[in-house]
CSV table of C-alpha atoms in Angstrom, one decimal:
chain,number,residue,atom,x,y,z
A,7,MET,CA,67.6,-33.8,-1.3
A,8,LEU,CA,71.0,-33.4,-2.8
A,9,GLU,CA,72.4,-36.2,-0.6
A,10,ARG,CA,69.5,-38.5,-1.5
A,11,ALA,CA,70.1,-37.8,-5.1
A,12,ARG,CA,73.8,-38.6,-4.8
A,13,ALA,CA,73.0,-41.8,-2.9
A,14,LEU,CA,70.6,-42.8,-5.7
A,15,ASP,CA,73.2,-42.1,-8.3
A,16,ALA,CA,75.8,-44.1,-6.5
A,17,ALA,CA,73.4,-47.1,-6.4
A,18,ASP,CA,72.2,-46.7,-10.0
A,19,PRO,CA,72.8,-49.8,-12.0
A,20,LEU,CA,72.7,-47.7,-15.2
A,21,GLY,CA,75.0,-45.0,-13.9
A,22,ALA,CA,78.0,-46.2,-15.9
A,23,TYR,CA,76.1,-45.6,-19.2
A,24,ARG,CA,76.3,-41.8,-18.6
A,25,GLU,CA,79.9,-42.0,-19.9
A,26,ARG,CA,78.7,-43.6,-23.1
A,27,PHE,CA,77.0,-40.3,-24.2
A,28,THR,CA,78.4,-36.9,-25.1
A,29,LEU,CA,76.9,-34.2,-23.0
A,30,PRO,CA,78.3,-30.8,-22.2
A,31,GLU,CA,79.8,-30.4,-18.7
A,32,GLY,CA,77.3,-28.9,-16.3
A,33,VAL,CA,74.3,-29.4,-18.5
A,34,ILE,CA,71.2,-31.3,-17.2
A,35,TYR,CA,69.6,-32.3,-20.5
A,36,LEU,CA,65.8,-32.7,-20.3
A,37,ASP,CA,65.0,-32.8,-24.0
A,38,GLY,CA,65.6,-36.4,-24.9
A,39,ASN,CA,62.0,-36.7,-26.0
A,40,SER,CA,62.8,-34.2,-28.8
A,41,LEU,CA,66.5,-35.1,-29.6
A,42,GLY,CA,68.4,-37.9,-28.0
A,43,ALA,CA,72.0,-37.3,-26.8
A,44,LEU,CA,74.9,-38.3,-28.9
A,45,PRO,CA,76.4,-41.7,-28.2
A,46,LYS,CA,80.2,-41.4,-28.0
A,47,ALA,CA,80.5,-44.3,-30.5
A,48,THR,CA,78.6,-42.5,-33.3
A,49,PRO,CA,81.4,-40.2,-34.6
A,50,ALA,CA,83.8,-43.1,-35.0
A,51,ARG,CA,81.2,-45.1,-36.7
A,52,LEU,CA,80.4,-42.3,-39.1
A,53,ALA,CA,84.1,-41.7,-39.8
A,54,GLU,CA,84.4,-45.4,-40.7
A,55,VAL,CA,81.5,-45.2,-43.1
A,56,VAL,CA,82.6,-41.9,-44.6
A,57,GLN,CA,86.3,-42.4,-44.9
A,58,GLY,CA,86.6,-46.1,-45.3
A,59,GLN,CA,83.4,-47.3,-46.9
A,60,TRP,CA,82.6,-44.2,-49.0
A,61,GLY,CA,86.1,-42.9,-49.4
A,62,GLU,CA,87.9,-46.2,-50.1
A,63,GLY,CA,85.1,-48.6,-51.0
A,64,LEU,CA,83.2,-46.1,-53.2
A,65,ILE,CA,80.3,-47.8,-55.0
A,66,ARG,CA,81.5,-51.2,-54.1
A,67,SER,CA,80.3,-50.6,-50.5
A,68,TRP,CA,76.7,-51.1,-51.5
A,69,ASN,CA,77.7,-54.8,-51.6
A,70,SER,CA,81.0,-55.1,-49.6
A,71,ALA,CA,79.7,-53.1,-46.6
A,72,ASP,CA,76.1,-54.2,-47.2
A,73,TRP,CA,74.7,-50.7,-47.6
A,74,ILE,CA,71.9,-52.1,-49.6
A,75,GLY,CA,70.8,-54.2,-46.6
A,76,MET,CA,70.9,-51.4,-44.0
A,77,PRO,CA,67.2,-50.6,-43.9
A,78,GLN,CA,66.4,-54.3,-43.1
A,79,ARG,CA,69.4,-54.7,-40.7
A,80,VAL,CA,68.6,-51.6,-38.6
A,81,GLY,CA,64.9,-52.5,-38.7
A,82,ALA,CA,65.7,-55.9,-37.3
A,83,LYS,CA,67.6,-54.4,-34.4
A,84,ILE,CA,64.6,-52.1,-33.6
A,85,ALA,CA,62.2,-55.0,-33.7
A,86,PRO,CA,62.8,-56.5,-30.2
A,87,LEU,CA,62.5,-53.0,-28.7
A,88,ILE,CA,58.9,-52.8,-29.9
A,89,GLY,CA,57.7,-56.4,-29.8
A,90,VAL,CA,57.8,-57.5,-33.4
A,91,ARG,CA,59.7,-59.9,-35.5
A,92,PRO,CA,62.8,-58.8,-37.5
A,93,HIS,CA,61.0,-59.1,-40.8
A,94,GLU,CA,58.1,-56.9,-39.7
A,95,VAL,CA,60.0,-53.6,-39.4
A,96,ILE,CA,62.1,-51.6,-41.8
A,97,ALA,CA,64.1,-48.4,-41.2
A,98,ALA,CA,63.3,-45.8,-43.9
A,99,ASP,CA,62.1,-42.3,-44.7
A,100,SER,CA,60.6,-40.0,-42.0
A,101,THR,CA,57.8,-40.7,-39.6
A,102,SER,CA,55.5,-38.4,-41.7
A,103,VAL,CA,56.2,-40.3,-44.9
A,104,ASN,CA,55.8,-43.7,-43.2
A,105,LEU,CA,52.5,-42.6,-41.7
A,106,PHE,CA,51.3,-41.5,-45.1
A,107,LYS,CA,52.3,-44.9,-46.7
A,108,LEU,CA,50.7,-46.9,-43.9
A,109,ILE,CA,47.4,-44.9,-43.7
A,110,ALA,CA,47.0,-45.3,-47.5
A,111,ALA,CA,47.8,-49.0,-47.2
A,112,ALA,CA,45.2,-49.4,-44.5
A,113,LEU,CA,42.5,-47.7,-46.6
A,114,ALA,CA,43.3,-50.1,-49.4
A,115,LEU,CA,42.8,-53.0,-47.1
A,116,ARG,CA,39.4,-51.8,-46.0
A,117,PRO,CA,37.5,-51.0,-49.2
A,118,GLY,CA,34.2,-49.3,-48.6
A,119,ARG,CA,35.5,-47.6,-45.4
A,120,LYS,CA,37.0,-44.1,-45.5
A,121,VAL,CA,37.0,-42.8,-41.9
A,122,ILE,CA,40.4,-42.4,-40.1
A,123,LEU,CA,39.7,-42.0,-36.4
A,124,SER,CA,42.1,-40.1,-34.2
A,125,GLU,CA,42.0,-37.7,-31.2
A,126,PRO,CA,42.1,-33.9,-31.0
A,127,GLY,CA,45.6,-32.8,-30.0
A,128,ASN,CA,47.4,-35.8,-31.6
A,129,PHE,CA,50.8,-34.8,-32.9
A,130,PRO,CA,50.1,-32.5,-35.9
A,131,THR,CA,51.8,-34.5,-38.6
A,132,ASP,CA,49.6,-37.5,-37.8
A,133,LEU,CA,46.5,-35.4,-38.4
A,134,TYR,CA,48.0,-33.6,-41.4
A,135,MET,CA,48.7,-36.8,-43.2
A,136,ILE,CA,45.0,-37.7,-42.8
A,137,ASP,CA,44.1,-34.3,-44.2
A,138,GLY,CA,46.3,-34.9,-47.2
A,139,LEU,CA,44.4,-38.1,-48.1
A,140,GLU,CA,41.1,-36.4,-47.3
A,141,ALA,CA,41.9,-33.6,-49.8
A,142,GLN,CA,42.3,-36.3,-52.5
A,143,GLY,CA,38.9,-37.8,-51.6
A,144,LEU,CA,40.4,-41.0,-50.2
A,145,ALA,CA,39.7,-40.5,-46.5
A,146,THR,CA,37.5,-38.8,-44.0
A,147,ARG,CA,39.0,-37.5,-40.7
A,148,ARG,CA,37.1,-38.1,-37.5
A,149,LEU,CA,38.3,-37.0,-34.1
A,150,ALA,CA,37.0,-38.2,-30.7
A,151,PRO,CA,38.2,-37.5,-27.2
A,152,ARG,CA,40.5,-40.1,-25.6
A,153,GLU,CA,37.7,-41.3,-23.3
A,154,ALA,CA,35.3,-41.7,-26.3
A,155,LEU,CA,37.5,-43.4,-28.8
A,156,ALA,CA,36.1,-46.9,-28.4
A,157,GLU,CA,32.5,-45.6,-28.8
A,158,ALA,CA,33.5,-43.7,-32.0
A,159,LEU,CA,34.5,-46.9,-33.7
A,160,ASP,CA,31.8,-47.9,-36.1
A,161,ALA,CA,31.3,-49.7,-39.5
A,162,ASP,CA,32.7,-46.6,-41.4
A,163,VAL,CA,36.1,-46.6,-39.6
A,164,ALA,CA,38.9,-48.1,-41.7
A,165,LEU,CA,41.8,-47.1,-39.4
A,166,LEU,CA,42.4,-46.0,-35.8
A,167,LEU,CA,45.5,-43.8,-35.8
A,168,LEU,CA,46.9,-42.9,-32.4
A,169,THR,CA,50.2,-41.8,-30.8
A,170,HIS,CA,50.9,-44.3,-28.0
A,171,VAL,CA,52.5,-41.7,-25.7
A,172,HIS,CA,51.1,-38.2,-26.0
A,173,TYR,CA,53.8,-35.8,-27.0
A,174,LYS,CA,52.5,-33.0,-24.7
A,175,THR,CA,51.4,-34.8,-21.6
A,176,GLY,CA,53.1,-38.2,-21.8
A,177,ALA,CA,49.7,-39.9,-21.2
A,178,LEU,CA,49.8,-43.5,-22.3
A,179,HIS,CA,47.1,-45.2,-24.3
A,180,ASP,CA,46.0,-48.7,-23.5
A,181,MET,CA,47.3,-50.2,-26.7
A,182,ALA,CA,45.9,-53.7,-26.2
A,183,ALA,CA,42.4,-52.5,-25.3
A,184,LEU,CA,42.1,-50.0,-28.1
A,185,THR,CA,43.5,-52.4,-30.7
A,186,ARG,CA,41.0,-55.0,-29.6
A,187,ALA,CA,38.1,-52.5,-29.8
A,188,ALA,CA,39.2,-51.4,-33.3
A,189,HIS,CA,39.4,-55.0,-34.5
A,190,ASP,CA,36.0,-55.8,-33.0
A,191,ALA,CA,34.6,-52.9,-35.2
A,192,GLY,CA,36.4,-54.3,-38.3
A,193,ALA,CA,39.0,-51.5,-38.3
A,194,LEU,CA,42.8,-51.6,-38.5
A,195,VAL,CA,45.1,-49.8,-36.1
A,196,LEU,CA,48.2,-47.7,-36.7
A,197,TRP,CA,50.3,-46.7,-33.6
A,198,ASP,CA,52.8,-43.8,-33.7
A,199,LEU,CA,55.6,-44.9,-31.5
A,200,SER,CA,57.7,-41.7,-31.8
A,201,HIS,CA,57.6,-41.2,-28.0
A,202,SER,CA,57.6,-44.9,-27.1
A,203,ALA,CA,60.3,-46.7,-29.0
A,204,GLY,CA,63.4,-46.9,-26.8
A,205,ALA,CA,61.6,-45.2,-23.9
A,206,LEU,CA,59.3,-47.8,-22.5
A,207,PRO,CA,58.4,-51.5,-23.2
A,208,VAL,CA,56.2,-52.0,-26.2
A,209,ASP,CA,54.8,-55.3,-27.4
A,210,LEU,CA,53.0,-54.7,-30.7
A,211,ASN,CA,52.5,-58.3,-31.6
A,212,ALA,CA,51.1,-59.3,-28.2
A,213,CYS,CA,48.6,-56.4,-28.6
A,214,GLY,CA,47.7,-57.6,-32.1
A,215,ALA,CA,48.6,-54.2,-33.7
A,216,ASP,CA,48.5,-54.0,-37.5
A,217,PHE,CA,50.8,-51.1,-38.2
A,218,ALA,CA,53.3,-48.8,-36.4
A,219,ALA,CA,55.7,-46.0,-37.3
A,220,GLY,CA,58.2,-44.0,-35.3
A,221,CYS,CA,61.2,-41.8,-35.5
A,222,GLY,CA,64.9,-42.5,-34.8
A,223,TYR,CA,66.1,-39.2,-33.4
A,224,LYS,CA,64.4,-39.2,-30.0
A,225,TYR,CA,64.9,-42.1,-27.6
A,226,LEU,CA,66.8,-44.1,-30.2
A,227,ASN,CA,69.5,-41.5,-30.3
A,228,GLY,CA,70.0,-41.6,-34.0
A,229,GLY,CA,70.8,-37.9,-34.5
A,230,PRO,CA,68.8,-35.0,-35.9
A,231,GLY,CA,66.6,-36.1,-38.8
A,232,ALA,CA,67.5,-39.7,-38.3
A,233,PRO,CA,65.6,-42.2,-40.4
A,234,ALA,CA,62.3,-43.4,-39.1
A,235,PHE,CA,60.9,-46.9,-39.1
A,236,ALA,CA,57.7,-48.6,-40.3
A,237,VAL,CA,56.0,-51.8,-39.0
A,238,VAL,CA,53.5,-54.1,-40.7
A,239,ALA,CA,52.3,-57.3,-39.1
A,240,GLU,CA,53.2,-60.3,-41.2
A,241,ARG,CA,49.6,-61.2,-41.8
A,242,HIS,CA,49.2,-58.1,-44.0
A,243,HIS,CA,52.3,-58.4,-46.0
A,244,ALA,CA,50.9,-60.2,-49.0
A,245,ALA,CA,48.0,-57.8,-49.5
A,246,LEU,CA,50.0,-54.6,-48.6
A,247,ARG,CA,50.0,-51.9,-51.2
A,248,GLN,CA,51.6,-48.5,-50.5
A,249,PRO,CA,51.3,-45.4,-52.7
A,250,LEU,CA,54.9,-44.3,-52.9
A,251,THR,CA,56.1,-46.9,-55.4
A,252,GLY,CA,59.8,-45.9,-55.6
A,253,TRP,CA,62.4,-48.0,-57.3
A,254,MET,CA,63.8,-49.5,-54.0
A,255,GLY,CA,60.4,-51.0,-53.3
A,256,HIS,CA,60.4,-52.9,-56.6
A,257,ALA,CA,60.8,-56.7,-56.6
A,258,ALA,CA,63.9,-56.3,-58.8
A,259,PRO,CA,65.1,-52.7,-58.5
A,260,PHE,CA,68.2,-53.3,-60.6
A,261,ALA,CA,66.2,-54.8,-63.5
A,262,PHE,CA,65.2,-51.2,-64.3
A,263,SER,CA,61.8,-52.3,-65.6
A,264,ASP,CA,59.3,-49.7,-66.8
A,265,ASP,CA,56.6,-51.4,-64.8
A,266,TYR,CA,56.3,-51.6,-61.1
A,267,THR,CA,56.1,-54.9,-59.3
A,268,PRO,CA,56.2,-54.7,-55.5
A,269,ALA,CA,58.9,-56.5,-53.5
A,270,GLU,CA,58.1,-59.2,-51.0
A,271,GLY,CA,57.3,-58.3,-47.4
A,272,MET,CA,58.6,-55.1,-45.8
A,273,ASN,CA,60.9,-54.3,-48.8
A,274,ARG,CA,57.8,-52.9,-50.6
A,275,LEU,CA,57.7,-50.2,-48.0
A,276,LEU,CA,61.0,-48.7,-49.3
A,277,CYS,CA,60.9,-45.8,-51.7
A,278,GLY,CA,64.2,-44.2,-52.7
A,279,THR,CA,67.9,-44.8,-52.0
A,280,PRO,CA,68.6,-45.5,-48.3
A,281,PRO,CA,70.3,-42.7,-46.4
A,282,ILE,CA,73.4,-44.6,-45.4
A,283,LEU,CA,75.0,-42.0,-43.1
A,284,GLY,CA,71.7,-41.5,-41.2
A,285,LEU,CA,71.2,-45.3,-40.9
A,286,ALA,CA,74.7,-45.8,-39.7
A,287,ALA,CA,74.2,-43.3,-36.9
A,288,LEU,CA,70.8,-44.7,-36.0
A,289,GLU,CA,72.3,-48.2,-35.8
A,290,VAL,CA,74.7,-47.1,-33.1
A,291,GLY,CA,71.9,-45.6,-31.0
A,292,VAL,CA,69.6,-48.6,-31.4
A,293,GLU,CA,72.4,-51.0,-30.4
A,294,LEU,CA,73.2,-48.9,-27.3
A,295,VAL,CA,69.5,-48.8,-26.2
A,296,ALA,CA,69.3,-52.5,-26.7
A,297,GLU,CA,72.4,-53.1,-24.6
A,298,ILE,CA,71.0,-50.9,-21.7
A,299,GLY,CA,67.6,-52.5,-21.9
A,300,VAL,CA,64.3,-50.7,-22.4
A,301,ASP,CA,62.8,-52.3,-19.2
A,302,ARG,CA,65.6,-50.9,-17.1
A,303,LEU,CA,65.4,-47.5,-18.9
A,304,TYR,CA,61.7,-47.2,-18.2
A,305,ALA,CA,62.1,-48.3,-14.5
A,306,LYS,CA,64.7,-45.6,-14.1
A,307,SER,CA,62.6,-43.0,-15.9
A,308,GLN,CA,59.7,-43.7,-13.4
A,309,LYS,CA,62.0,-43.4,-10.4
A,310,LEU,CA,63.5,-40.1,-11.7
A,311,SER,CA,60.2,-38.5,-12.4
A,312,GLU,CA,58.8,-39.5,-9.0
A,313,PHE,CA,61.9,-38.2,-7.3
A,314,PHE,CA,61.6,-34.9,-9.2
A,315,ARG,CA,58.0,-34.6,-8.1
A,316,LEU,CA,59.1,-35.2,-4.5
A,317,CYS,CA,61.7,-32.5,-4.8
A,318,LEU,CA,59.2,-30.0,-6.1
A,319,SER,CA,56.8,-30.8,-3.2
A,320,GLU,CA,59.5,-30.4,-0.6
A,321,LEU,CA,60.7,-27.1,-2.1
A,322,GLY,CA,57.1,-25.9,-2.1
A,323,VAL,CA,57.1,-25.3,-5.9
A,324,ASP,CA,53.5,-24.9,-7.1
A,325,LEU,CA,53.2,-26.3,-10.6
A,326,ASP,CA,50.3,-28.0,-12.3
A,327,LEU,CA,51.0,-31.6,-13.3
A,328,VAL,CA,49.7,-32.2,-16.8
A,329,SER,CA,50.9,-35.8,-17.0
A,330,PRO,CA,49.0,-38.6,-15.4
A,331,PRO,CA,50.1,-38.8,-11.7
A,332,ASP,CA,50.4,-42.6,-11.9
A,333,PRO,CA,53.9,-43.3,-13.5
A,334,ALA,CA,52.5,-46.5,-15.0
A,335,ARG,CA,50.1,-44.4,-17.1
A,336,ARG,CA,52.7,-42.2,-18.7
A,337,GLY,CA,55.7,-42.5,-21.0
A,338,SER,CA,59.2,-41.3,-20.2
A,339,GLN,CA,58.3,-37.7,-19.6
A,340,LEU,CA,56.8,-35.4,-17.0
A,341,SER,CA,54.9,-32.3,-18.0
């Protein structure tokens, strides 16, 4: 097995990228689905932003270094990784905050409907955000097993909220089929891509998805607590209303008006001042993932997981496989 592994490594077209990440000697890191490894280019990038742009440029860097445009710029670099256009995604806030904004926006787009449909065992923050809106009398939470989600879609459902790749099992939802079923029932769809973005090919627009959100610190290698991203299909931009009407989401934030007027497009999803250091680190990770190529990463992930299962079998290790046995039906993890 060891010789086979070495032969596979030697022939690996992505092998050279191992040197583009900082990993301790002798450590086999299997937690990229919780915190991505540090790209070697990130410390230098942060030093540039801290020492040069902040230290020397001071407040001028909002313009001279385009700090003010970082949410849009980083979002545009995430866009091709998840199958949307650059103006349909913005990097901001956390996944939890973005979920809250998008759930509330979806409810406003479906007046007369209050049900948010999800599944038991979805990542807790997704369900908790529904609970928060339910406590305000704005939503009703409904849960249905994975195999019964399509049947649970009725005229009361405003939004179907699902995590594309399950965080425990790695099981992959059929995004296109479930999005189509929701639309047939008159509902909107919000996909949590926290365990998908940067790990496997995603084509939100081809599937007709309405909304998506995801984090930057897992497969995008943006660092602990990296900014997240939010996606809204262009067809919803004009009518989109989100509840966290902070000053950066204003049409003219530096007019300092007492009254709120939402900005155009995805800019209205912004709330407060962008976290420049976090966005700078995230930008490095996103650029590196784009350079490697998500298709190639996913293909290697499938080969690695299947080789690992073969090793377990040959060693006689008796473990229950929680993930789907078909690698095409799971994300970039094996449980």
